[in-house]
């Protein structure tokens, strides 16, 4: 037990010696710092939900053996842009970055609304490439 005004030396592995009148305060501070560091390094578990999608081909439409691509895109990652007179458009936004995340970009443009209210699109998709500085994802495509 220390007397009031008496300085106590505390040796902490990796941190060295610490001097304090109140050793318990320093230990509590170090414990809080370790807790904050640990919690900041833990990846939060993202809740998930199963999504089922049914896709078919309309009667009289030629089928293809090519695969069908289905994507579930969170609303925060949907963007709308218009094309300029040269047929070019640009859209920038932020997406989540994790060490193993790869992004495929899907671009859709409505081309027709059928009599029964179905919107038909032309599309292009492909992987987003990461820049050399590892700070940006880039995608370029041409709708045909």
PDB file of C-alpha atoms in Angstrom:
ATOM      1  CA  UNK A   1       0.000   0.000   0.000  1.00  0.00           C
ATOM      2  CA  UNK A   2       1.332   3.438  -0.890  1.00  0.00           C
ATOM      3  CA  UNK A   3       1.178   6.526   1.193  1.00  0.00           C
ATOM      4  CA  UNK A   4      -0.312   9.739  -0.162  1.00  0.00           C
ATOM      5  CA  UNK A   5       2.262  11.553  -2.274  1.00  0.00           C
ATOM      6  CA  UNK A   6       4.462   8.461  -2.585  1.00  0.00           C
ATOM      7  CA  UNK A   7       5.371   7.635  -6.194  1.00  0.00           C
ATOM      8  CA  UNK A   8       5.161   3.987  -7.197  1.00  0.00           C
ATOM      9  CA  UNK A   9       7.057   2.415 -10.110  1.00  0.00           C
ATOM     10  CA  UNK A  10       5.082  -0.086 -12.172  1.00  0.00           C
ATOM     11  CA  UNK A  11       6.856  -2.251 -14.731  1.00  0.00           C
ATOM     12  CA  UNK A  12       4.634  -3.212 -17.668  1.00  0.00           C
ATOM     13  CA  UNK A  13       5.887  -5.687 -20.281  1.00  0.00           C
ATOM     14  CA  UNK A  14       6.356  -4.046 -23.700  1.00  0.00           C
ATOM     15  CA  UNK A  15       5.596  -0.584 -22.262  1.00  0.00           C
ATOM     16  CA  UNK A  16       8.399  -0.248 -19.733  1.00  0.00           C
ATOM     17  CA  UNK A  17       8.286   1.494 -16.359  1.00  0.00           C
ATOM     18  CA  UNK A  18       5.494   3.871 -15.384  1.00  0.00           C
ATOM     19  CA  UNK A  19       5.525   6.125 -12.326  1.00  0.00           C
ATOM     20  CA  UNK A  20       2.322   7.199 -10.611  1.00  0.00           C
ATOM     21  CA  UNK A  21       0.856   8.215  -7.280  1.00  0.00           C
ATOM     22  CA  UNK A  22      -2.170   6.077  -8.157  1.00  0.00           C
ATOM     23  CA  UNK A  23      -1.142   2.745  -9.723  1.00  0.00           C
ATOM     24  CA  UNK A  24      -4.736   1.555 -10.040  1.00  0.00           C
ATOM     25  CA  UNK A  25      -5.590   4.519 -12.298  1.00  0.00           C
ATOM     26  CA  UNK A  26      -2.732   3.690 -14.661  1.00  0.00           C
ATOM     27  CA  UNK A  27      -3.675   0.010 -14.768  1.00  0.00           C
ATOM     28  CA  UNK A  28      -7.319   0.903 -15.507  1.00  0.00           C
ATOM     29  CA  UNK A  29      -6.173   3.247 -18.301  1.00  0.00           C
ATOM     30  CA  UNK A  30      -3.930   0.567 -19.825  1.00  0.00           C
ATOM     31  CA  UNK A  31      -6.767  -1.971 -19.622  1.00  0.00           C
ATOM     32  CA  UNK A  32      -9.141   0.435 -21.380  1.00  0.00           C
ATOM     33  CA  UNK A  33      -6.554   1.111 -24.104  1.00  0.00           C
ATOM     34  CA  UNK A  34      -6.079  -2.626 -24.702  1.00  0.00           C
ATOM     35  CA  UNK A  35      -9.859  -3.132 -24.843  1.00  0.00           C
ATOM     36  CA  UNK A  36     -10.370  -0.294 -27.329  1.00  0.00           C
ATOM     37  CA  UNK A  37      -7.517  -1.555 -29.527  1.00  0.00           C
ATOM     38  CA  UNK A  38      -8.888  -5.112 -29.515  1.00  0.00           C
ATOM     39  CA  UNK A  39     -12.464  -4.079 -30.279  1.00  0.00           C
ATOM     40  CA  UNK A  40     -11.302  -1.851 -33.146  1.00  0.00           C
ATOM     41  CA  UNK A  41      -9.547  -4.834 -34.764  1.00  0.00           C
ATOM     42  CA  UNK A  42     -12.501  -7.233 -34.634  1.00  0.00           C
ATOM     43  CA  UNK A  43     -14.567  -7.444 -37.816  1.00  0.00           C
ATOM     44  CA  UNK A  44     -18.225  -7.077 -36.949  1.00  0.00           C
ATOM     45  CA  UNK A  45     -20.379  -9.945 -38.118  1.00  0.00           C
ATOM     46  CA  UNK A  46     -22.772  -8.671 -40.739  1.00  0.00           C
ATOM     47  CA  UNK A  47     -26.260 -10.120 -40.409  1.00  0.00           C
ATOM     48  CA  UNK A  48     -27.403 -11.979 -43.504  1.00  0.00           C
ATOM     49  CA  UNK A  49     -30.710 -13.102 -44.958  1.00  0.00           C
ATOM     50  CA  UNK A  50     -31.350 -15.741 -47.611  1.00  0.00           C
ATOM     51  CA  UNK A  51     -32.503 -14.376 -50.960  1.00  0.00           C
ATOM     52  CA  UNK A  52     -34.131 -16.624 -53.555  1.00  0.00           C
ATOM     53  CA  UNK A  53     -34.579 -15.467 -57.153  1.00  0.00           C
ATOM     54  CA  UNK A  54     -36.629 -17.194 -59.847  1.00  0.00           C
ATOM     55  CA  UNK A  55     -35.874 -16.313 -63.464  1.00  0.00           C
ATOM     56  CA  UNK A  56     -37.504 -17.601 -66.613  1.00  0.00           C
ATOM     57  CA  UNK A  57     -37.604 -16.960 -70.338  1.00  0.00           C
ATOM     58  CA  UNK A  58     -40.791 -15.577 -71.902  1.00  0.00           C
ATOM     59  CA  UNK A  59     -42.707 -17.813 -74.298  1.00  0.00           C
ATOM     60  CA  UNK A  60     -41.520 -17.454 -77.851  1.00  0.00           C
ATOM     61  CA  UNK A  61     -38.139 -16.124 -76.761  1.00  0.00           C
ATOM     62  CA  UNK A  62     -35.047 -17.976 -77.883  1.00  0.00           C
ATOM     63  CA  UNK A  63     -33.248 -19.563 -74.961  1.00  0.00           C
ATOM     64  CA  UNK A  64     -29.505 -19.609 -74.572  1.00  0.00           C
ATOM     65  CA  UNK A  65     -27.118 -21.981 -72.863  1.00  0.00           C
ATOM     66  CA  UNK A  66     -25.168 -18.974 -71.574  1.00  0.00           C
ATOM     67  CA  UNK A  67     -25.326 -18.405 -67.812  1.00  0.00           C
ATOM     68  CA  UNK A  68     -27.732 -15.932 -66.248  1.00  0.00           C
ATOM     69  CA  UNK A  69     -26.173 -13.380 -63.904  1.00  0.00           C
ATOM     70  CA  UNK A  70     -28.146 -12.369 -60.824  1.00  0.00           C
ATOM     71  CA  UNK A  71     -26.963  -9.726 -58.369  1.00  0.00           C
ATOM     72  CA  UNK A  72     -28.466  -8.375 -55.157  1.00  0.00           C
ATOM     73  CA  UNK A  73     -27.342  -4.779 -54.815  1.00  0.00           C
ATOM     74  CA  UNK A  74     -27.912  -2.783 -51.615  1.00  0.00           C
ATOM     75  CA  UNK A  75     -29.795   0.447 -52.331  1.00  0.00           C
ATOM     76  CA  UNK A  76     -26.871   2.545 -51.078  1.00  0.00           C
ATOM     77  CA  UNK A  77     -24.833   1.231 -54.016  1.00  0.00           C
ATOM     78  CA  UNK A  78     -27.344   2.066 -56.731  1.00  0.00           C
ATOM     79  CA  UNK A  79     -26.489   5.142 -58.722  1.00  0.00           C
ATOM     80  CA  UNK A  80     -28.188   7.014 -61.515  1.00  0.00           C
ATOM     81  CA  UNK A  81     -26.404   9.089 -64.111  1.00  0.00           C
ATOM     82  CA  UNK A  82     -27.259  10.441 -67.531  1.00  0.00           C
ATOM     83  CA  UNK A  83     -25.179  10.145 -70.660  1.00  0.00           C
ATOM     84  CA  UNK A  84     -23.773  13.232 -72.334  1.00  0.00           C
ATOM     85  CA  UNK A  85     -24.064  13.991 -76.055  1.00  0.00           C
ATOM     86  CA  UNK A  86     -21.049  11.780 -76.736  1.00  0.00           C
ATOM     87  CA  UNK A  87     -22.787   8.875 -74.989  1.00  0.00           C
ATOM     88  CA  UNK A  88     -20.562   8.951 -71.895  1.00  0.00           C
ATOM     89  CA  UNK A  89     -21.591   9.053 -68.246  1.00  0.00           C
ATOM     90  CA  UNK A  90     -19.735   8.897 -64.937  1.00  0.00           C
ATOM     91  CA  UNK A  91     -20.754   8.035 -61.413  1.00  0.00           C
ATOM     92  CA  UNK A  92     -18.618   7.995 -58.261  1.00  0.00           C
ATOM     93  CA  UNK A  93     -19.520   6.599 -54.847  1.00  0.00           C
ATOM     94  CA  UNK A  94     -17.929   4.758 -51.930  1.00  0.00           C
ATOM     95  CA  UNK A  95     -18.229   1.009 -51.369  1.00  0.00           C
ATOM     96  CA  UNK A  96     -17.148  -1.177 -48.480  1.00  0.00           C
ATOM     97  CA  UNK A  97     -13.517  -2.224 -48.566  1.00  0.00           C
ATOM     98  CA  UNK A  98     -12.369  -5.472 -47.060  1.00  0.00           C
ATOM     99  CA  UNK A  99      -9.152  -7.316 -47.779  1.00  0.00           C
ATOM    100  CA  UNK A 100     -10.786 -10.023 -49.939  1.00  0.00           C
ATOM    101  CA  UNK A 101     -13.641  -8.076 -51.535  1.00  0.00           C
ATOM    102  CA  UNK A 102     -13.840  -8.067 -55.320  1.00  0.00           C
ATOM    103  CA  UNK A 103     -16.486  -6.049 -57.139  1.00  0.00           C
ATOM    104  CA  UNK A 104     -18.257  -6.735 -60.396  1.00  0.00           C
ATOM    105  CA  UNK A 105     -20.009  -3.704 -61.822  1.00  0.00           C
ATOM    106  CA  UNK A 106     -23.352  -4.091 -63.600  1.00  0.00           C
ATOM    107  CA  UNK A 107     -24.614  -1.225 -65.775  1.00  0.00           C
ATOM    108  CA  UNK A 108     -28.236  -1.282 -66.924  1.00  0.00           C
ATOM    109  CA  UNK A 109     -30.005   1.067 -69.329  1.00  0.00           C
ATOM    110  CA  UNK A 110     -33.747   0.787 -69.972  1.00  0.00           C
ATOM    111  CA  UNK A 111     -34.474   0.323 -73.675  1.00  0.00           C
ATOM    112  CA  UNK A 112     -38.153  -0.631 -73.690  1.00  0.00           C
ATOM    113  CA  UNK A 113     -41.207  -0.933 -71.492  1.00  0.00           C
ATOM    114  CA  UNK A 114     -43.453  -3.699 -72.783  1.00  0.00           C
ATOM    115  CA  UNK A 115     -47.262  -3.596 -72.937  1.00  0.00           C
ATOM    116  CA  UNK A 116     -47.429  -5.675 -69.758  1.00  0.00           C
ATOM    117  CA  UNK A 117     -45.185  -3.188 -67.886  1.00  0.00           C
ATOM    118  CA  UNK A 118     -41.912  -5.111 -67.989  1.00  0.00           C
ATOM    119  CA  UNK A 119     -38.811  -2.978 -68.474  1.00  0.00           C
ATOM    120  CA  UNK A 120     -36.187  -4.409 -70.795  1.00  0.00           C
ATOM    121  CA  UNK A 121     -32.588  -3.315 -70.416  1.00  0.00           C
ATOM    122  CA  UNK A 122     -29.337  -3.415 -72.284  1.00  0.00           C
ATOM    123  CA  UNK A 123     -26.492  -4.179 -69.955  1.00  0.00           C
ATOM    124  CA  UNK A 124     -22.803  -4.581 -69.492  1.00  0.00           C
ATOM    125  CA  UNK A 125     -20.923  -6.025 -66.561  1.00  0.00           C
ATOM    126  CA  UNK A 126     -17.421  -6.917 -65.537  1.00  0.00           C
ATOM    127  CA  UNK A 127     -14.884  -6.729 -62.742  1.00  0.00           C
ATOM    128  CA  UNK A 128     -13.768  -3.438 -61.248  1.00  0.00           C
ATOM    129  CA  UNK A 129     -10.003  -3.115 -61.394  1.00  0.00           C
ATOM    130  CA  UNK A 130      -8.085  -1.802 -58.383  1.00  0.00           C
ATOM    131  CA  UNK A 131      -5.622   1.019 -59.035  1.00  0.00           C
ATOM    132  CA  UNK A 132      -1.910   0.681 -58.305  1.00  0.00           C
ATOM    133  CA  UNK A 133      -2.198   2.817 -55.170  1.00  0.00           C
ATOM    134  CA  UNK A 134      -4.908   0.418 -53.895  1.00  0.00           C
ATOM    135  CA  UNK A 135      -7.231   3.374 -53.210  1.00  0.00           C
ATOM    136  CA  UNK A 136      -9.728   3.245 -56.087  1.00  0.00           C
ATOM    137  CA  UNK A 137     -11.747   0.754 -58.070  1.00  0.00           C
ATOM    138  CA  UNK A 138     -12.246   1.516 -61.762  1.00  0.00           C
ATOM    139  CA  UNK A 139     -14.709   0.154 -64.292  1.00  0.00           C
ATOM    140  CA  UNK A 140     -15.176   1.184 -67.899  1.00  0.00           C
ATOM    141  CA  UNK A 141     -17.691  -0.304 -70.263  1.00  0.00           C
ATOM    142  CA  UNK A 142     -19.676   0.426 -73.402  1.00  0.00           C
ATOM    143  CA  UNK A 143     -23.374  -0.384 -73.732  1.00  0.00           C
ATOM    144  CA  UNK A 144     -24.134  -1.962 -77.132  1.00  0.00           C
TER     145      UNK A 144
END
